Every structure is written in structure tokens, then in C-alpha cells.
Tab-separated table of C-alpha atoms and ligand atoms in Angstrom:
chain	number	residue	atom	x	y	z
Q	849	MET	CA	-40.628	14.396	-65.201
Q	850	THR	CA	-42.633	14.422	-62.046
Q	851	HIS	CA	-42.405	16.885	-59.919
Q	852	GLN	CA	-40.490	14.848	-57.117
Q	853	ASP	CA	-38.428	13.543	-60.881
Q	854	HIS	CA	-36.795	16.963	-60.720
Q	855	LEU	CA	-36.399	17.665	-56.695
Q	856	ASP	CA	-34.273	14.096	-57.329
Q	857	ARG	CA	-31.674	15.766	-59.191
Q	858	PHE	CA	-30.893	17.540	-56.190
Q	859	SER	CA	-30.533	14.234	-54.075
Q	860	LEU	CA	-26.344	13.565	-52.547
Q	861	SER	CA	-28.604	10.341	-52.122
Q	862	GLY	CA	-25.133	7.191	-52.347
Q	863	LYS	CA	-22.323	9.706	-53.178
Q	864	THR	CA	-19.808	10.851	-50.355
Q	865	ALA	CA	-18.555	13.675	-49.977
Q	866	LEU	CA	-15.271	15.433	-48.186
Q	867	VAL	CA	-15.412	18.678	-47.310
Q	868	THR	CA	-11.461	20.648	-46.059
Q	869	GLY	CA	-11.918	22.691	-42.931
Q	870	ALA	CA	-15.458	21.425	-42.026
Q	871	SER	CA	-14.990	22.011	-38.598
Q	872	ARG	CA	-16.914	25.926	-38.704
Q	873	GLY	CA	-18.273	28.504	-40.382
Q	874	LEU	CA	-18.864	27.817	-44.211
Q	875	GLY	CA	-17.431	23.891	-44.189
Q	876	TRP	CA	-19.404	22.829	-41.762
Q	877	CYS	CA	-22.501	24.533	-43.175
Q	878	ILE	CA	-21.764	22.767	-46.314
Q	879	ALA	CA	-20.692	19.819	-45.240
Q	880	ARG	CA	-24.316	19.814	-42.888
Q	881	ALA	CA	-26.174	20.618	-46.305
Q	882	MET	CA	-24.490	17.730	-48.202
Q	883	ALA	CA	-25.210	15.199	-45.636
Q	884	GLU	CA	-29.449	16.711	-44.934
Q	885	ALA	CA	-28.934	15.738	-49.549
Q	886	GLY	CA	-27.728	11.806	-48.150
Q	887	ALA	CA	-24.180	12.595	-49.051
Q	888	THR	CA	-21.796	9.733	-46.964
Q	889	VAL	CA	-19.338	13.432	-45.814
Q	890	LEU	CA	-16.028	13.367	-44.894
Q	891	LEU	CA	-15.255	15.888	-42.314
Q	892	ASN	CA	-12.286	17.400	-42.899
Q	893	GLY	CA	-10.027	20.023	-40.200
Q	894	ARG	CA	-6.773	19.399	-37.798
Q	895	ASP	CA	-8.997	18.736	-34.505
Q	896	PRO	CA	-9.697	15.849	-33.865
Q	897	ALA	CA	-11.867	16.479	-30.537
Q	898	ARG	CA	-14.022	19.130	-32.703
Q	899	LEU	CA	-14.160	16.871	-35.931
Q	900	ALA	CA	-15.634	13.549	-33.896
Q	901	GLU	CA	-18.135	15.821	-31.618
Q	902	LEU	CA	-19.154	17.217	-35.366
Q	903	VAL	CA	-19.460	13.428	-36.099
Q	904	SER	CA	-21.823	12.695	-32.932
Q	905	GLU	CA	-24.092	15.355	-33.703
Q	906	LEU	CA	-24.474	14.175	-37.047
Q	907	ALA	CA	-25.593	11.017	-36.486
Q	908	GLY	CA	-28.317	12.319	-33.849
Q	909	GLU	CA	-29.835	13.526	-36.037
Q	910	GLY	CA	-29.381	10.278	-38.184
Q	911	LEU	CA	-26.634	11.762	-40.767
Q	912	SER	CA	-23.733	10.148	-42.047
Q	913	SER	CA	-20.280	11.675	-41.536
Q	914	VAL	CA	-16.661	9.762	-40.487
Q	915	ALA	CA	-13.933	12.281	-39.468
Q	916	ALA	CA	-10.652	13.112	-42.109
Q	917	CYS	CA	-8.415	15.018	-39.743
Q	918	PHE	CA	-5.372	15.870	-41.670
Q	919	ASP	CA	-3.966	19.388	-42.895
Q	920	VAL	CA	-4.486	19.897	-46.154
Q	921	ALA	CA	-1.566	22.174	-47.111
Q	922	VAL	CA	1.158	19.037	-45.544
Q	923	ARG	CA	1.540	17.439	-48.091
Q	924	ASP	CA	2.610	14.135	-47.323
Q	925	ALA	CA	-0.783	14.275	-44.692
Q	926	ALA	CA	-2.874	14.771	-47.996
Q	927	ASP	CA	-1.246	12.126	-49.724
Q	928	GLY	CA	-1.586	9.069	-47.156
Q	929	TRP	CA	-5.561	9.968	-46.049
Q	930	ILE	CA	-5.928	10.433	-50.804
Q	931	ALA	CA	-4.067	6.948	-51.329
Q	932	ALA	CA	-6.158	5.227	-48.114
Q	933	GLN	CA	-9.276	6.624	-48.911
Q	934	GLY	CA	-9.203	8.606	-51.741
Q	935	ARG	CA	-11.206	5.242	-54.062
Q	936	ASN	CA	-14.864	6.593	-51.523
Q	937	VAL	CA	-14.527	10.352	-52.666
Q	938	ASP	CA	-17.386	11.162	-55.317
Q	939	ILE	CA	-17.304	15.141	-54.284
Q	940	LEU	CA	-14.245	17.144	-53.003
Q	941	VAL	CA	-15.219	20.661	-51.663
Q	942	ASN	CA	-11.931	22.988	-50.682
Q	943	ASN	CA	-13.218	25.036	-48.378
Q	944	ALA	CA	-9.981	25.467	-46.040
Q	945	GLY	CA	-9.370	28.328	-46.502
Q	946	LEU	CA	-6.597	31.212	-44.416
Q	947	ARG	CA	-6.411	34.817	-44.534
Q	948	HIS	CA	-3.963	37.644	-43.224
Q	949	ARG	CA	-5.074	41.041	-43.994
Q	950	LYS	CA	-1.298	42.573	-44.874
Q	951	PRO	CA	-0.393	45.102	-46.399
Q	952	LEU	CA	2.474	44.591	-48.218
Q	953	ALA	CA	5.582	45.777	-47.050
Q	954	ASP	CA	4.266	43.380	-43.400
Q	955	THR	CA	4.102	40.037	-46.583
Q	956	PRO	CA	7.530	39.016	-47.024
Q	957	PRO	CA	7.281	36.288	-49.365
Q	958	ASP	CA	7.424	33.558	-47.581
Q	959	ALA	CA	4.468	34.168	-45.862
Q	960	PHE	CA	3.015	35.171	-49.327
Q	961	SER	CA	3.975	31.612	-49.767
Q	962	VAL	CA	2.155	29.961	-46.709
Q	963	MET	CA	-1.128	31.854	-48.911
Q	964	LEU	CA	-0.900	30.069	-51.883
Q	965	ASP	CA	0.134	27.274	-49.514
Q	966	VAL	CA	-3.228	26.827	-47.853
Q	967	ASN	CA	-5.250	28.010	-50.248
Q	968	LEU	CA	-3.989	27.135	-53.675
Q	969	THR	CA	-1.573	24.777	-53.963
Q	970	ALA	CA	-4.159	22.155	-51.626
Q	971	ALA	CA	-6.778	22.511	-52.843
Q	972	TYR	CA	-4.802	21.491	-56.362
Q	973	GLY	CA	-3.442	18.573	-54.355
Q	974	MET	CA	-7.186	17.635	-53.243
Q	975	ALA	CA	-8.069	17.664	-57.187
Q	976	ARG	CA	-5.122	16.169	-58.485
Q	977	GLY	CA	-4.971	13.289	-55.876
Q	978	LEU	CA	-8.590	12.582	-55.968
Q	979	ALA	CA	-9.383	13.343	-59.975
Q	980	PRO	CA	-8.441	9.555	-60.620
Q	981	PHE	CA	-10.032	7.612	-59.102
Q	982	MET	CA	-12.931	10.382	-60.360
Q	983	ALA	CA	-12.130	9.902	-63.772
Q	984	ALA	CA	-12.082	5.675	-63.067
Q	985	LYS	CA	-15.635	5.988	-62.337
Q	986	GLY	CA	-16.810	8.195	-65.084
Q	987	ALA	CA	-18.324	10.543	-62.671
Q	988	GLY	CA	-17.606	13.099	-60.397
Q	989	ALA	CA	-17.642	16.679	-59.040
Q	990	ILE	CA	-15.002	19.222	-58.019
Q	991	ILE	CA	-15.786	22.276	-56.033
Q	992	ASN	CA	-13.570	25.234	-54.851
Q	993	VAL	CA	-14.567	27.503	-52.457
Q	994	THR	CA	-12.878	31.209	-53.807
Q	995	SER	CA	-14.183	34.068	-52.748
Q	996	ILE	CA	-15.128	38.071	-53.955
Q	997	ALA	CA	-11.523	38.683	-53.739
Q	998	GLY	CA	-9.993	37.769	-56.853
Q	999	PRO	CA	-12.265	38.649	-59.751
Q	1000	VAL	CA	-12.403	42.085	-57.474
Q	1001	ALA	CA	-10.085	43.135	-54.654
Q	1002	ARG	CA	-9.157	45.679	-51.560
Q	1003	ALA	CA	-6.198	47.838	-50.238
Q	1004	ASN	CA	-4.244	44.987	-47.708
Q	1005	ASP	CA	-5.020	42.147	-49.302
Q	1006	ALA	CA	-3.323	40.823	-51.826
Q	1007	ALA	CA	-1.336	37.865	-50.462
Q	1008	TYR	CA	-5.106	36.217	-50.303
Q	1009	THR	CA	-6.488	37.865	-53.681
Q	1010	ALA	CA	-4.001	36.450	-55.529
Q	1011	ALA	CA	-4.667	32.564	-54.339
Q	1012	LYS	CA	-7.926	33.066	-54.666
Q	1013	GLY	CA	-8.351	34.867	-58.191
Q	1014	GLY	CA	-5.413	32.307	-59.455
Q	1015	LEU	CA	-7.921	28.902	-57.252
Q	1016	ALA	CA	-10.934	30.606	-59.988
Q	1017	ALA	CA	-8.850	29.777	-62.367
Q	1018	LEU	CA	-7.550	26.417	-61.510
Q	1019	THR	CA	-11.593	25.737	-61.166
Q	1020	ARG	CA	-11.547	26.705	-65.428
Q	1021	ALA	CA	-8.438	24.794	-65.404
Q	1022	LEU	CA	-9.379	20.934	-64.284
Q	1023	ALA	CA	-12.771	21.564	-66.042
Q	1024	VAL	CA	-11.302	21.976	-68.720
Q	1025	GLU	CA	-8.722	18.742	-68.489
Q	1026	LEU	CA	-11.273	16.531	-66.533
Q	1027	GLY	CA	-14.683	17.405	-68.486
Q	1028	ARG	CA	-13.221	14.595	-70.740
Q	1029	SER	CA	-13.420	11.588	-67.692
Q	1030	GLY	CA	-16.926	13.080	-66.112
Q	1031	VAL	CA	-15.962	15.156	-64.314
Q	1032	ARG	CA	-16.861	18.517	-62.849
Q	1033	CYS	CA	-15.321	21.368	-61.409
Q	1034	ASN	CA	-16.727	24.577	-60.304
Q	1035	GLY	CA	-16.121	27.316	-57.642
Q	1036	ILE	CA	-18.423	29.680	-55.019
Q	1037	ALA	CA	-17.021	33.292	-54.253
Q	1038	PRO	CA	-18.559	33.829	-50.970
Q	1039	GLY	CA	-18.530	38.050	-50.183
Q	1040	TYR	CA	-19.488	38.412	-47.024
Q	1041	PHE	CA	-20.738	35.898	-44.381
Q	1042	ALA	CA	-20.809	36.378	-40.599
Q	1043	THR	CA	-18.694	33.053	-39.925
Q	1044	GLU	CA	-16.767	33.070	-36.700
Q	1045	ALA	CA	-13.372	34.176	-38.598
Q	1046	ASN	CA	-15.809	37.792	-39.282
Q	1047	ALA	CA	-16.788	37.768	-36.326
Q	1048	PRO	CA	-14.158	41.214	-34.327
Q	1049	TRP	CA	-16.050	42.982	-37.716
Q	1050	VAL	CA	-20.082	41.352	-37.237
Q	1051	GLY	CA	-21.274	44.458	-35.554
Q	1052	ASP	CA	-18.867	46.763	-35.834
Q	1053	PRO	CA	-20.043	50.056	-37.476
Q	1054	GLY	CA	-18.075	50.497	-40.192
Q	1055	VAL	CA	-18.510	47.461	-41.949
Q	1056	THR	CA	-22.363	47.953	-41.342
Q	1057	ALA	CA	-21.872	51.083	-42.887
Q	1058	LEU	CA	-19.825	49.332	-45.534
Q	1059	LEU	CA	-22.225	45.844	-46.511
Q	1060	HIS	CA	-25.749	48.525	-46.310
Q	1061	SER	CA	-23.814	50.508	-48.755
Q	1062	ARG	CA	-22.352	48.433	-50.946
Q	1063	VAL	CA	-23.979	44.975	-50.840
Q	1064	PRO	CA	-27.325	44.690	-52.759
Q	1065	LEU	CA	-28.995	42.592	-50.292
Q	1066	GLN	CA	-27.853	45.088	-47.445
Q	1067	ARG	CA	-26.791	42.891	-45.024
Q	1068	TRP	CA	-24.152	40.078	-43.798
Q	1069	GLY	CA	-24.710	36.245	-45.533
Q	1070	ASP	CA	-26.075	33.884	-42.495
Q	1071	PRO	CA	-23.344	30.809	-43.510
Q	1072	ALA	CA	-26.237	28.820	-43.852
Q	1073	GLU	CA	-27.155	30.982	-47.236
Q	1074	ILE	CA	-23.714	29.207	-48.742
Q	1075	ALA	CA	-25.114	25.534	-48.850
Q	1076	GLY	CA	-27.647	26.003	-52.440
Q	1077	ALA	CA	-25.101	27.310	-54.040
Q	1078	ALA	CA	-22.966	24.186	-52.999
Q	1079	VAL	CA	-25.059	21.457	-53.009
Q	1080	PHE	CA	-26.477	22.463	-56.601
Q	1081	LEU	CA	-22.968	21.987	-57.544
Q	1082	ALA	CA	-22.729	18.715	-56.754
Q	1083	SER	CA	-25.885	17.491	-57.760
Q	1084	PRO	CA	-27.132	15.929	-60.794
Q	1085	ALA	CA	-28.978	19.248	-61.446
Q	1086	ALA	CA	-25.709	20.368	-62.078
Q	1087	SER	CA	-25.130	17.417	-64.848
Q	1088	TYR	CA	-24.271	20.873	-67.266
Q	1089	VAL	CA	-22.455	23.429	-65.129
Q	1090	ASN	CA	-18.674	23.099	-65.744
Q	1091	GLY	CA	-16.007	25.586	-65.070
Q	1092	TYR	CA	-18.233	28.268	-63.080
Q	1093	VAL	CA	-18.019	29.961	-59.987
Q	1094	LEU	CA	-20.931	31.000	-58.981
Q	1095	THR	CA	-20.819	34.202	-56.510
Q	1096	VAL	CA	-23.085	34.942	-53.545
Q	1097	ASP	CA	-22.823	37.603	-52.299
Q	1098	GLY	CA	-25.560	39.286	-52.017
Q	1099	GLY	CA	-25.295	41.187	-54.963
Q	1100	MET	CA	-22.012	43.131	-53.659
Q	1101	THR	CA	-20.157	43.047	-57.534
Q	1102	ALA	CA	-23.153	43.576	-59.872
Q	1103	SER	CA	-23.270	46.703	-58.169
Q	1104	PHE	CA	-20.988	49.437	-58.630
O	1728	LIG	N1	-16.015	33.587	-44.254
O	1728	LIG	C1	-16.475	35.195	-45.016
O	1728	LIG	O1	-16.951	35.784	-45.640
O	1728	LIG	C2	-15.232	33.943	-46.751
O	1728	LIG	C3	-16.203	34.899	-47.879
O	1728	LIG	C4	-15.178	34.530	-49.141
O	1728	LIG	C5	-14.350	33.302	-48.958
O	1728	LIG	N2	-15.106	32.606	-47.638
O	1728	LIG	C6	-13.416	31.640	-47.679
O	1728	LIG	O2	-14.319	30.429	-47.342
O	1728	LIG	C7	-13.512	29.462	-46.871
O	1728	LIG	C8	-14.908	28.794	-45.664
O	1728	LIG	O3	-14.128	30.379	-44.034
O	1728	LIG	P1	-14.552	30.385	-42.837
O	1728	LIG	O4	-15.050	31.930	-42.810
O	1728	LIG	O5	-15.674	29.257	-42.974
O	1728	LIG	O6	-13.543	30.119	-42.421
O	1728	LIG	P2	-13.536	29.862	-41.007
O	1728	LIG	O7	-13.517	29.471	-40.301
O	1728	LIG	O8	-11.705	30.558	-41.276
O	1728	LIG	O9	-12.706	28.779	-41.052
O	1728	LIG	C9	-11.709	27.606	-42.030
O	1728	LIG	C10	-11.769	25.681	-41.984
O	1728	LIG	O10	-10.673	25.849	-42.869
O	1728	LIG	C11	-10.139	24.503	-42.026
O	1728	LIG	N3	-8.616	24.907	-42.048
O	1728	LIG	C12	-7.447	25.712	-42.167
O	1728	LIG	N4	-6.336	26.079	-42.227
O	1728	LIG	C13	-6.692	23.800	-42.264
O	1728	LIG	C14	-5.444	23.521	-43.042
O	1728	LIG	N5	-4.478	23.462	-43.502
O	1728	LIG	N6	-6.499	21.738	-43.520
O	1728	LIG	C15	-7.131	21.741	-43.231
O	1728	LIG	N7	-8.577	22.420	-42.229
O	1728	LIG	C16	-7.953	23.620	-43.031
O	1728	LIG	C17	-10.082	25.809	-40.225
O	1728	LIG	O11	-10.657	24.061	-39.298
O	1728	LIG	P3	-8.951	23.305	-38.239
O	1728	LIG	O12	-8.900	25.250	-37.271
O	1728	LIG	O13	-10.332	23.465	-37.313
O	1728	LIG	O14	-8.196	23.074	-38.848
O	1728	LIG	C18	-11.654	25.604	-40.632
O	1728	LIG	O15	-12.562	24.895	-40.392
O	1728	LIG	C19	-12.437	30.248	-46.638
O	1728	LIG	O16	-11.444	29.488	-47.655
O	1728	LIG	C20	-12.568	31.081	-46.775
O	1728	LIG	O17	-11.352	31.921	-47.431
O	1728	LIG	C21	-15.287	32.799	-46.473
């Protein structure tokens, strides 16, 4: 293969990618990167005005995108969108997430269920709805955005940790079940990224000290640094990568 042939293996040209939770943060960085890699991206979120702004921003750069406005945790809304648009999707990125750090005493079972609904059950529903369309084409890629909270845990975060640990397990289960149809399923486990959701802690002296001592790269991840992992896992360059959760955490969980 030539140098260009190798580069072409990372292209998403001709593919359509649905990215849930693409209105900001890591989802927006993943969606933008996939558009830059040649995909048409379907931007999911719950705010139609925000999605319209992003579609027009990408169009201004000659990149192709369409808004996909629905709440992933409302099953009827998600299933309605899948019935209308699902056949177009080659790549599904389950990125939409919700986190409320609270101790057990302040997390009754209904609050625990809400965290599972958004972080785990919604991803299951999206994959279950879209997998048959991918299988009919004999190809597809599902990427679940999990977390380092899952394989490891911090105090006062049980619901999120359980949901993300479940999402990593779901990633392996889907890889095993869908592999025979040509559909791959992998995950990305981010560490500490300086997204809007983490804005209150960026610059906080306690968090800065924690990252300095616990993360070998000694800093926050820039949200754009998630992009390479997502484009790789979605692309033909990862054609034999299936059932793997790629940790992108500056080395945090490799150290103790
Ligand atoms: N940032 C980190 O350091 C970090 C670390 C580990 C894992 N993660 C995971 O990475 C993912 C993205 O994190 P982030 O920091 O970028 O989060 P964020 O800034 O809070 O963005 C969350 C995104 O999800 C969307 N969303 C939330 N609930 C939704 C729903 N029910 N239906 C549709 N869209 C929904 C939001 O859109 P609207 O509000 O506009 O609908 C937004 O686009 C999450 O799964 C998170 O758990 C992040």
C-alpha cells in the first residue's frame, strides 16, 4: 500500500455518522472531527436552535451535517427518529451523558434509574434500533463513550460509575453479538476533559493538584483530543478492532 492508501484507511468519506449529545463538549468535537474526516454527521441534542447554529457553522466550512433533535432517553422520540432516518446511519456514537455526583444517602433508587436511563439504557436503545440497518448493509460501527469511572471509581459517584461500567460491558456484548453481521462495537473511556460540564473545576486548585499528581501528562485533556480515537474506531483503519474500550486519560488509570 502507498502512503496515501494508509491515510485513506482513516477516511470516513461516504459514511453517515449519528453522534448523540453533539451540541457541545466531547460530542461536538467528535462530530466535527468525523465531518472533517469526510462523513455526513447527524448532530443530536435537545436544543434545535443550538443544533441549527452548528449545522450552519459546519456548512460554512464546506462540511456536511443535519440536525437530529430528540431526547435519547425518551424511547418513543428516539424510536421515531430511528424509524424515519435510521437506514442512513453507518456509524453510531453513543455520547450523550448525564452526571450528578452524590453520595448514596442522596441518591434514591429513582435518581439512580435516571442516570442509567441516559447513560446506559438510551445507548442500548439506539444500538438496538440501528443495528438491523447496519447488519442489512453488512457493515457498521458503534462507539460508546464510557468513562474511566466504571473500571475504577471515586466516592460519591455510584450511579454514574455503575452506568458507565454497564456501558463498557454492553460494548463487549454488542461486539460479540453483532460481529457476525459485520458491525463492530467499541468504546472510548475519557479521563478528565476540560469541557463545559467541567468548567467549574478547571482552574480549581484542588483538582489541578489532583491532576498533577495522578495524571502522568499532568493536565486536563483538551476536548479536541478525543477526536483521533473516535475517527480511528469508526474508520476502516480499525476494521479488526471489535469489543475494545480505548482509554483516553493521559495515562491516569495506568498509574497508581
Ligand atoms: N468531560 C469529561 O471529562 C468526561 C469524562 C468521562 C466521560 N465523559 C462522557 O463523555 C460524554 C460527553 O461528556 P461532556 O463532558 O462533553 O458532556 P456535556 O458537556 O455535559 O454535554 C453533554 C451532551 O449530551 C447532550 N445530552 C444530554 N442529555 C441528553 C439527552 N437525554 N438526549 C440527547 N442529548 C443529551 C447534551 O445536549 P443538550 O443539553 O443540548 O440536549 C450535550 O450535547 C458523556 O457521556 C460523559 O459521561 C466525559
